[in-house]
């Protein structure tokens, strides 16, 4: 029982990270109806920026916030410079751009920082909280995730800019008619998604260690989480993230062993697509023909 | 003149719709645009809003606005109630209305205008927290008009506000439009299939055929015009 509780709590910690990245995927999906395959590499690249800042002697939290700001700006620039020109292009062309972005970010990071695995510091003390169940980093990661999710919720729910971003994603034409600069709303969405990804990257790096391929697995889990929740539902993606984290951990520990953990994500992805393609909280797409 | 179009051409790809449209409307007036399906009524409104590429000149309160971005034209004070109502289906009624005022900076006046809009359309107040997609067609049309009003516009473009509504609802909506025109001093350009109702509401009217204006005059004159009567009023 103890062991199960431990696995569930640890699963919530990684689940929070999946939830953040899944939320980033959903934010881009709602605006563009495409999955940004480069979301994970973007998070990985910005985590390396944080590593550089900390290695240069900056204290953890200033480096953390500077990295989040950097990720936001990077996201905005990528949307304006790279995505904007292919906005009207066929779906596959955009997907190719996303994959190119993934490969470029991965190789550039490897080129700058080498592929050697690095340790990434945790801002939280080393001694565990709640006795033996949860390391303080895991506890801290859950807290940080919840704060980020709460901030995002408040932003989208209660600010005029958040409302305008939701409107622009839903109905660009009507949004223009009320004076919303739809192009900038998309760029802001990319910025926010990249910033959320950066937080996820910095929270997961102390667990999986820092290397250019660290987000490959995480992105798969996040994708599974987004699908479970319904790819167009931010709240669902968050619940999906925690669910996938717990499931992965418990199954890995007691059923299939650690080596096969990643297949859990793949099984979930295929299972959801087969059984309930709109996810458990998503809207069923109905098209009039 | 609040709005002036001279020699406006517009096309969707290779399909040319407007062929040198000349048209003007006076400030504070309600002007109706009449014409058969495909004559270019909706395209004229879309051209004014920069939703279709145009050649020629479009002036709003003396200022050229042709080929400016739609969002910038909206910010000048032109509110478009689009064909199909343009509802933000997954947002609440009140969020839809707040979006209408997005471009405005005068927060206090926005709160006052929200109350005023609810006074015109009490039904929307009852449904203020409801998802807009669950509103009936008539309610969504009221919402579209209200969203346009929230911009505090100088000019409203109304694209077939009666479309798909029961006659009783149309009558109610048109009487409110008349009240809005009188009380808010906002000019209205009205595109309507229902020519009889449009001519009752409007001060002036224009008839367009295949992308050109062919007839203009006061609504009273056009009502008595034989050709208009036969083609658009059907008696």
Coordinates of C-alpha atoms in Angstrom, one line a residue:
Chain A
X1 CA 0.0 0.0 0.0
X2 CA 2.8 2.3 0.9
X3 CA 4.6 1.6 -2.3
X4 CA 1.5 2.3 -4.3
X5 CA 0.9 5.6 -2.6
X6 CA 4.5 6.5 -3.3
X7 CA 4.1 5.7 -7.0
X8 CA 0.8 7.6 -7.2
X9 CA 2.3 10.7 -5.6
X10 CA 5.4 10.6 -7.8
X11 CA 3.1 10.1 -10.8
X12 CA 1.3 13.3 -9.9
X13 CA 4.6 15.1 -10.0
X14 CA 5.6 14.0 -13.5
X15 CA 1.9 14.2 -14.4
X16 CA 2.0 17.9 -13.6
X17 CA 4.8 18.3 -16.1
X18 CA 2.9 16.4 -18.8
X19 CA -0.1 18.5 -18.0
X20 CA 1.8 21.8 -18.6
X21 CA 3.2 20.6 -21.9
X22 CA -0.1 19.1 -22.9
X23 CA -1.7 22.5 -22.2
X24 CA 1.0 24.2 -24.4
X25 CA 0.0 21.7 -27.2
X26 CA -3.7 22.4 -26.7
X27 CA -3.2 26.2 -26.8
X28 CA -1.5 26.0 -30.2
X29 CA -4.0 23.4 -31.4
X30 CA -7.0 25.6 -30.5
X31 CA -5.6 28.4 -32.6
X32 CA -4.3 26.5 -35.6
X33 CA -5.9 23.0 -35.4
X34 CA -2.4 21.5 -35.6
X35 CA -0.1 19.8 -33.1
X36 CA 3.2 21.5 -32.6
X37 CA 5.7 18.7 -32.7
X38 CA 8.4 21.1 -31.8
X39 CA 6.8 22.1 -28.5
X40 CA 9.0 19.7 -26.5
X41 CA 12.3 20.7 -28.2
X42 CA 11.4 24.3 -27.6
X43 CA 11.1 23.5 -23.9
X44 CA 14.3 21.6 -24.0
X45 CA 16.2 24.5 -25.7
X46 CA 14.9 27.0 -23.2
X47 CA 15.9 24.7 -20.3
X48 CA 19.5 24.8 -21.7
X49 CA 19.3 28.6 -21.6
X50 CA 18.3 28.3 -17.9
X51 CA 21.3 26.0 -17.4
X52 CA 23.7 28.5 -19.0
X53 CA 22.3 31.3 -16.8
X54 CA 22.7 29.3 -13.6
X55 CA 26.2 28.1 -14.6
X56 CA 27.2 31.7 -15.2
X57 CA 26.4 32.3 -11.6
X58 CA 22.9 33.6 -11.6
X59 CA 20.7 32.4 -8.7
X60 CA 18.0 29.9 -9.5
X61 CA 14.8 32.0 -9.4
X62 CA 16.1 35.0 -11.4
X63 CA 17.4 32.5 -14.0
X64 CA 14.0 30.8 -13.9
X65 CA 12.0 33.9 -14.6
X66 CA 14.5 35.2 -17.2
X67 CA 14.2 31.9 -19.0
X68 CA 10.4 32.0 -19.0
X69 CA 10.5 35.6 -20.4
X70 CA 13.1 34.4 -23.0
X71 CA 10.9 31.5 -24.0
X72 CA 7.9 33.8 -24.4
X73 CA 9.8 36.1 -26.8
X74 CA 11.3 33.1 -28.7
X75 CA 7.8 31.7 -29.1
X76 CA 6.5 35.0 -30.4
X77 CA 9.4 35.4 -32.8
X78 CA 9.0 31.8 -34.2
X79 CA 5.3 32.5 -34.9
X80 CA 5.9 35.8 -36.6
X81 CA 9.0 34.8 -38.6
X82 CA 8.5 31.0 -39.3
X83 CA 4.9 30.1 -38.9
X84 CA 3.2 33.2 -40.3
X85 CA 4.5 32.7 -43.9
X86 CA 3.0 29.2 -44.0
X87 CA -0.3 30.1 -42.3
X88 CA -2.3 29.6 -45.5
X89 CA -0.2 26.6 -46.6
X90 CA -1.6 23.0 -46.7
X91 CA -1.6 21.1 -43.4
X92 CA 1.2 18.8 -44.4
X93 CA 3.5 21.8 -45.2
X94 CA 3.0 23.2 -41.8
X95 CA 3.6 19.8 -40.2
X96 CA 6.9 19.6 -42.1
X97 CA 7.8 23.1 -40.7
X98 CA 7.0 21.8 -37.2
X99 CA 9.2 18.8 -37.7
X100 CA 12.0 20.9 -39.2
X101 CA 11.8 23.1 -36.2
X102 CA 12.1 20.1 -33.9
X103 CA 15.2 18.8 -35.7
X104 CA 16.8 22.2 -35.9
X105 CA 16.3 23.0 -32.2
X106 CA 17.6 19.5 -31.3
X107 CA 20.7 19.7 -33.5
X108 CA 21.5 23.3 -32.6
X109 CA 21.3 22.5 -28.9
X110 CA 23.6 19.4 -29.4
X111 CA 26.0 21.6 -31.4
X112 CA 26.1 24.3 -28.8
X113 CA 26.0 22.2 -25.6
X114 CA 27.1 18.8 -26.9
X115 CA 25.1 15.6 -26.3
X116 CA 26.7 14.9 -22.9
X117 CA 24.1 14.5 -20.2
X118 CA 24.2 17.3 -17.7
X119 CA 22.7 17.6 -14.2
X120 CA 20.1 20.4 -13.7
X121 CA 19.6 21.9 -10.3
X122 CA 16.4 21.8 -8.4
X123 CA 15.4 24.9 -6.4
X124 CA 13.9 22.8 -3.7
X125 CA 15.7 21.4 -0.6
X126 CA 17.1 17.9 -0.8
X127 CA 15.3 16.4 2.2
X128 CA 11.9 14.7 1.4
X129 CA 8.6 16.2 2.6
X130 CA 5.7 14.0 3.8
X131 CA 8.1 11.5 5.2
X132 CA 9.2 9.0 2.5
X133 CA 6.5 9.5 0.0
X134 CA 7.5 12.5 -2.0
X135 CA 10.9 14.2 -2.6
X136 CA 10.8 17.9 -2.1
X137 CA 11.5 18.4 -5.8
X138 CA 8.5 16.4 -6.7
X139 CA 6.4 18.3 -4.3
X140 CA 7.8 21.6 -5.6
X141 CA 7.2 20.6 -9.2
X142 CA 3.5 19.9 -8.4
X143 CA 3.2 23.3 -6.6
X144 CA 4.9 25.2 -9.5
X145 CA 2.7 23.4 -12.0
X146 CA -0.5 24.2 -10.1
X147 CA 0.6 27.9 -9.8
X148 CA 1.2 28.1 -13.6
X149 CA -2.1 26.5 -14.4
X150 CA -4.0 28.8 -12.0
X151 CA -2.3 31.9 -13.5
X152 CA -3.1 30.7 -17.0
X153 CA -6.7 30.0 -16.1
X154 CA -7.1 33.5 -14.5
X155 CA -5.5 35.1 -17.5
X156 CA -7.8 33.5 -20.0
X157 CA -10.9 33.7 -17.9
X158 CA -10.7 37.2 -16.4
X159 CA -8.6 39.5 -18.6
X160 CA -9.8 41.2 -21.8
X161 CA -6.6 40.1 -23.5
X162 CA -7.2 36.5 -22.5
X163 CA -10.8 36.7 -23.8
X164 CA -9.6 38.2 -27.1
X165 CA -7.1 35.3 -27.5
X166 CA -9.9 32.8 -27.0
X167 CA -12.1 34.7 -29.4
X168 CA -9.3 34.9 -32.0
X169 CA -8.8 31.1 -31.8
X170 CA -12.5 30.4 -32.2
X171 CA -13.6 32.8 -34.8
X172 CA -10.9 34.9 -36.5
X173 CA -13.2 36.7 -38.8
X174 CA -15.6 38.0 -36.2
X175 CA -12.6 38.9 -34.0
X176 CA -11.2 41.2 -36.7
X177 CA -14.7 42.8 -37.0
X178 CA -14.5 43.9 -33.3
X179 CA -10.9 45.2 -33.8
X180 CA -8.9 42.3 -32.4
X181 CA -5.4 42.0 -34.1
X182 CA -5.8 38.2 -34.7
X183 CA -2.2 37.8 -36.0
X184 CA -0.8 39.1 -32.7
X185 CA -3.1 36.9 -30.7
X186 CA -1.6 33.9 -32.4
X187 CA 1.9 35.1 -31.7
X188 CA 1.0 35.7 -28.1
X189 CA -0.4 32.2 -27.9
X190 CA 2.9 30.8 -29.2
X191 CA 4.7 32.9 -26.6
X192 CA 2.6 31.7 -23.8
X193 CA 2.9 28.0 -24.9
X194 CA 6.6 28.3 -25.1
X195 CA 6.7 29.9 -21.7
X196 CA 4.6 27.1 -20.1
X197 CA 6.9 24.6 -21.9
X198 CA 10.0 26.2 -20.4
X199 CA 8.5 25.8 -16.9
X200 CA 7.8 22.1 -17.7
X201 CA 11.4 21.7 -19.0
X202 CA 13.0 23.2 -15.9
X203 CA 10.8 21.1 -13.7
X204 CA 11.5 17.8 -15.5
X205 CA 15.2 18.4 -16.1
X206 CA 16.3 17.5 -12.5
X207 CA 14.4 14.2 -12.8
X208 CA 15.4 13.1 -16.3
X209 CA 18.7 15.1 -16.5
X210 CA 19.5 17.6 -19.2
X211 CA 20.2 16.4 -22.7
X212 CA 19.0 17.4 -26.1
X213 CA 16.7 14.4 -26.3
X214 CA 15.2 14.7 -22.9
X215 CA 11.8 15.9 -24.1
X216 CA 11.2 13.2 -26.6
X217 CA 9.5 10.9 -24.1
X218 CA 7.8 13.8 -22.3
X219 CA 6.2 15.1 -25.5
X220 CA 4.8 11.7 -26.1
X221 CA 3.2 11.6 -22.7
X222 CA 2.0 15.1 -23.1
X223 CA 0.4 14.2 -26.4
X224 CA -1.3 11.2 -24.8
X225 CA -2.5 13.5 -22.0
X226 CA -3.9 16.1 -24.5
X227 CA -5.7 13.3 -26.4
X228 CA -7.2 11.8 -23.2
X229 CA -8.5 15.1 -22.2
X230 CA -9.7 16.0 -25.7
X231 CA -7.2 17.9 -27.8
X232 CA -9.4 21.1 -27.8
X233 CA -10.0 21.2 -24.1
X234 CA -7.4 22.9 -21.8
X235 CA -9.0 21.6 -18.6
X236 CA -9.2 18.1 -20.0
X237 CA -5.5 18.3 -21.0
X238 CA -4.5 19.1 -17.4
X239 CA -6.6 16.3 -16.0
X240 CA -5.2 14.0 -18.7
X241 CA -1.7 15.0 -17.8
X242 CA -2.1 14.0 -14.2
X243 CA -3.9 10.8 -15.2
X244 CA -1.2 9.8 -17.6
X245 CA 1.6 10.5 -15.1
X246 CA 0.0 8.4 -12.4
X247 CA -0.9 5.6 -14.8
X248 CA 2.6 5.5 -16.3
X249 CA 4.2 5.4 -12.8
X250 CA 1.9 2.8 -11.3
X251 CA 2.0 0.5 -14.4
X252 CA 5.8 0.9 -14.7
X253 CA 6.3 0.0 -11.0
X254 CA 3.9 -2.9 -10.7
X255 CA 2.8 -4.3 -14.0
X256 CA 5.1 -3.8 -17.0
X257 CA 8.4 -2.7 -15.6
X258 CA 10.3 0.5 -16.2
X259 CA 11.6 -0.5 -19.7
X260 CA 8.1 -0.5 -21.2
X261 CA 6.9 2.6 -19.6
X262 CA 6.9 4.7 -22.8
X263 CA 4.7 2.2 -24.5
X264 CA 2.0 3.2 -22.0
X265 CA 1.9 6.5 -23.8
X266 CA 1.7 4.9 -27.2
X267 CA -1.0 2.5 -26.1
X268 CA -3.0 5.4 -24.6
X269 CA -2.7 7.4 -27.8
X270 CA -3.8 4.6 -30.0
X271 CA -6.5 3.5 -27.6
X272 CA -8.1 6.9 -27.3
X273 CA -8.0 7.5 -31.0
X274 CA -9.7 4.1 -31.6
X275 CA -12.3 4.2 -28.9
X276 CA -13.0 7.9 -28.2
X277 CA -11.2 10.2 -30.7
X278 CA -12.6 13.3 -29.2
X279 CA -11.1 12.4 -25.8
X280 CA -13.0 12.2 -22.5
X281 CA -13.7 15.9 -22.1
X282 CA -13.4 17.1 -25.8
X283 CA -16.2 18.3 -28.1
X284 CA -17.3 15.9 -30.7
X285 CA -16.8 17.5 -34.1
X286 CA -19.9 17.5 -36.1
X287 CA -19.7 18.7 -39.7
X288 CA -22.7 19.5 -41.8
X289 CA -22.4 18.1 -45.3
Chain B
X1 CA -21.2 62.1 -46.2
X2 CA -20.2 59.4 -43.7
X3 CA -19.5 56.9 -46.4
X4 CA -18.5 57.2 -50.0
X5 CA -17.6 54.6 -52.6
X6 CA -16.3 55.6 -56.0
X7 CA -15.5 53.2 -58.8
X8 CA -15.0 50.3 -56.4
X9 CA -14.1 47.0 -58.0
X10 CA -13.9 43.8 -56.0
X11 CA -13.3 40.1 -56.8
X12 CA -13.0 36.8 -55.1
X13 CA -10.1 35.2 -57.0
X14 CA -11.1 35.3 -60.7
X15 CA -14.8 36.0 -60.0
X16 CA -15.4 39.7 -60.2
X17 CA -18.3 40.9 -58.2
X18 CA -18.2 44.6 -58.0
X19 CA -17.8 46.5 -61.3
X20 CA -17.3 50.2 -60.4
X21 CA -19.6 50.7 -57.5
X22 CA -20.5 54.3 -56.8
X23 CA -22.4 55.0 -53.7
X24 CA -22.7 57.5 -50.9
X25 CA -24.6 57.7 -47.7
X26 CA -25.4 60.6 -45.3
X27 CA -24.5 60.8 -41.7
X28 CA -27.1 59.5 -39.2
X29 CA -29.2 58.0 -42.0
X30 CA -30.5 54.5 -42.5
X31 CA -29.7 53.5 -46.0
X32 CA -31.0 50.2 -47.5
X33 CA -29.1 48.3 -50.2
X34 CA -31.5 46.3 -52.3
X35 CA -30.7 43.8 -55.1
X36 CA -31.1 40.3 -56.2
X37 CA -29.0 37.4 -55.0
X38 CA -25.5 37.7 -56.3
X39 CA -25.8 41.4 -57.1
X40 CA -23.0 42.3 -54.8
X41 CA -24.7 43.5 -51.6
X42 CA -22.7 41.4 -49.2
X43 CA -19.5 42.1 -51.1
X44 CA -20.1 45.8 -50.9
X45 CA -20.2 45.5 -47.1
X46 CA -17.2 43.2 -47.1
X47 CA -15.3 45.7 -49.3
X48 CA -16.0 48.5 -46.9
X49 CA -14.6 46.4 -44.0
X50 CA -11.5 45.3 -45.9
X51 CA -12.5 41.7 -46.0
X52 CA -12.1 41.5 -49.7
X53 CA -9.4 43.2 -51.9
X54 CA -10.7 46.2 -53.7
X55 CA -9.8 48.8 -56.3
X56 CA -11.2 52.2 -56.3
X57 CA -11.8 54.6 -53.5
X58 CA -13.7 54.1 -50.2
X59 CA -13.9 57.0 -47.8
X60 CA -15.2 56.9 -44.3
X61 CA -16.0 60.4 -42.9
X62 CA -13.7 61.8 -45.5
X63 CA -10.8 59.5 -44.8
X64 CA -9.7 56.9 -47.3
X65 CA -10.0 53.3 -45.9
X66 CA -9.7 51.1 -48.9
X67 CA -7.5 48.0 -48.4
X68 CA -6.8 48.8 -44.8
X69 CA -6.9 45.9 -42.4
X70 CA -10.3 44.9 -41.1
X71 CA -9.3 45.3 -37.5
X72 CA -8.1 48.9 -38.1
X73 CA -11.3 49.7 -40.0
X74 CA -13.3 48.4 -37.0
X75 CA -11.3 50.6 -34.7
X76 CA -12.3 53.7 -36.8
X77 CA -15.9 53.0 -35.7
X78 CA -17.4 50.8 -38.4
X79 CA -19.3 47.9 -36.8
X80 CA -20.2 45.0 -39.2
X81 CA -23.1 42.7 -38.3
X82 CA -22.0 39.9 -40.6
X83 CA -23.9 37.5 -42.7
X84 CA -24.3 34.4 -40.5
X85 CA -24.2 36.6 -37.3
X86 CA -20.6 35.8 -36.5
X87 CA -21.4 34.6 -33.0
X88 CA -18.6 33.4 -30.7
X89 CA -20.5 30.2 -30.1
X90 CA -18.4 28.8 -27.2
X91 CA -18.3 32.1 -25.2
X92 CA -21.0 33.4 -23.0
X93 CA -23.4 36.1 -24.2
X94 CA -21.7 38.6 -21.9
X95 CA -18.3 37.7 -23.2
X96 CA -19.5 38.2 -26.7
X97 CA -20.7 41.7 -25.8
X98 CA -17.4 42.5 -24.0
X99 CA -15.5 41.5 -27.1
X100 CA -17.6 44.0 -29.0
X101 CA -16.0 46.7 -26.9
X102 CA -12.5 45.2 -27.1
X103 CA -11.0 48.1 -29.1
X104 CA -12.3 50.8 -26.8
X105 CA -10.3 52.4 -24.0
X106 CA -13.1 54.1 -22.1
X107 CA -13.9 51.4 -19.5
X108 CA -16.5 53.3 -17.7
X109 CA -18.5 54.1 -20.8
X110 CA -18.3 50.4 -21.7
X111 CA -20.0 49.4 -18.5
X112 CA -22.8 51.9 -19.2
X113 CA -23.2 50.7 -22.8
X114 CA -23.5 47.1 -21.6
X115 CA -26.5 48.2 -19.5
X116 CA -27.9 50.2 -22.4
X117 CA -27.7 47.2 -24.7
X118 CA -29.4 45.0 -22.1
X119 CA -32.1 47.7 -21.9
X120 CA -32.7 47.3 -25.7
X121 CA -32.6 43.5 -25.5
X122 CA -33.7 42.3 -22.1
X123 CA -33.7 38.8 -23.4
X124 CA -29.9 38.9 -23.7
X125 CA -29.6 40.0 -20.0
X126 CA -31.6 36.9 -19.0
X127 CA -29.1 34.8 -21.0
X128 CA -26.0 36.8 -20.1
X129 CA -24.1 33.8 -18.6
X130 CA -25.4 31.3 -21.1
X131 CA -23.1 29.9 -23.9
X132 CA -24.0 32.0 -27.0
X133 CA -24.2 28.8 -29.2
X134 CA -27.3 27.8 -27.2
X135 CA -29.2 31.0 -28.1
X136 CA -31.9 30.9 -30.6
X137 CA -31.4 32.4 -34.1
X138 CA -33.3 35.5 -33.2
X139 CA -31.4 35.9 -29.9
X140 CA -28.1 35.5 -31.8
X141 CA -29.1 38.2 -34.2
X142 CA -29.9 40.5 -31.3
X143 CA -26.5 39.5 -29.9
X144 CA -24.8 40.4 -33.2
X145 CA -26.5 43.8 -33.3
X146 CA -25.6 44.3 -29.6
X147 CA -22.0 43.3 -30.1
X148 CA -21.8 45.9 -32.9
X149 CA -23.3 48.5 -30.7
X150 CA -20.7 47.8 -28.0
X151 CA -18.1 49.2 -30.3
X152 CA -19.9 52.6 -30.0
X153 CA -19.8 52.8 -33.8
X154 CA -20.4 55.8 -36.0
X155 CA -21.6 53.4 -38.8
X156 CA -23.2 50.0 -38.6
X157 CA -23.3 47.7 -41.5
X158 CA -26.1 45.2 -41.2
X159 CA -26.0 42.1 -43.5
X160 CA -29.5 40.6 -43.7
X161 CA -30.5 40.9 -40.0
X162 CA -33.9 39.4 -40.8
X163 CA -32.4 36.2 -42.3
X164 CA -34.0 33.0 -40.9
X165 CA -36.1 34.9 -38.3
X166 CA -39.8 34.6 -37.6
X167 CA -41.8 37.6 -38.9
X168 CA -42.7 38.7 -35.4
X169 CA -39.0 38.6 -34.3
X170 CA -38.0 40.6 -37.4
X171 CA -40.6 43.3 -36.6
X172 CA -39.3 43.6 -33.0
X173 CA -35.7 43.7 -34.2
X174 CA -36.4 46.4 -36.8
X175 CA -38.2 48.6 -34.3
X176 CA -35.2 48.4 -32.0
X177 CA -32.9 49.2 -34.9
X178 CA -35.0 52.3 -35.6
X179 CA -34.8 53.3 -31.9
X180 CA -31.0 52.7 -31.9
X181 CA -30.6 54.9 -35.0
X182 CA -32.6 57.7 -33.4
X183 CA -31.1 57.5 -29.9
X184 CA -27.5 56.6 -30.6
X185 CA -27.2 58.8 -33.7
X186 CA -25.5 56.0 -35.5
X187 CA -25.7 55.7 -39.3
X188 CA -26.8 52.3 -40.7
X189 CA -26.2 50.6 -44.0
X190 CA -28.7 47.8 -44.3
X191 CA -28.6 44.9 -46.7
X192 CA -31.9 43.1 -46.9
X193 CA -33.8 40.5 -48.9
X194 CA -37.0 41.7 -47.3
X195 CA -37.3 44.8 -49.4
X196 CA -40.6 45.9 -48.0
X197 CA -39.4 45.9 -44.4
X198 CA -36.1 47.5 -45.4
X199 CA -37.9 50.3 -47.2
X200 CA -40.2 50.9 -44.2
X201 CA -37.2 51.2 -41.9
X202 CA -34.8 53.1 -44.2
X203 CA -34.6 56.9 -45.0
X204 CA -32.8 56.2 -48.3
X205 CA -32.3 53.2 -50.5
X206 CA -30.1 52.1 -53.4
X207 CA -30.7 49.3 -55.9
X208 CA -27.7 47.4 -57.1
X209 CA -27.5 45.1 -60.1
X210 CA -24.5 43.0 -61.1
X211 CA -22.0 45.0 -59.1
X212 CA -23.2 48.5 -60.0
X213 CA -25.6 50.9 -58.5
X214 CA -28.6 51.4 -60.8
X215 CA -31.0 53.5 -58.7
X216 CA -30.9 55.6 -55.6
X217 CA -33.4 57.8 -53.9
X218 CA -35.4 58.3 -50.8
X219 CA -37.1 55.1 -49.5
X220 CA -40.5 56.7 -50.2
X221 CA -39.6 57.3 -53.9
X222 CA -38.3 53.8 -54.3
X223 CA -41.4 52.3 -52.8
X224 CA -43.4 54.1 -55.5
X225 CA -41.0 53.2 -58.3
X226 CA -42.7 50.7 -60.6
X227 CA -39.6 48.7 -61.5
X228 CA -38.6 48.4 -57.8
X229 CA -42.1 47.5 -56.9
X230 CA -42.3 44.7 -59.5
X231 CA -38.8 43.3 -58.9
X232 CA -38.3 43.6 -55.2
X233 CA -41.7 44.1 -53.6
X234 CA -43.5 41.6 -55.7
X235 CA -46.9 43.3 -56.4

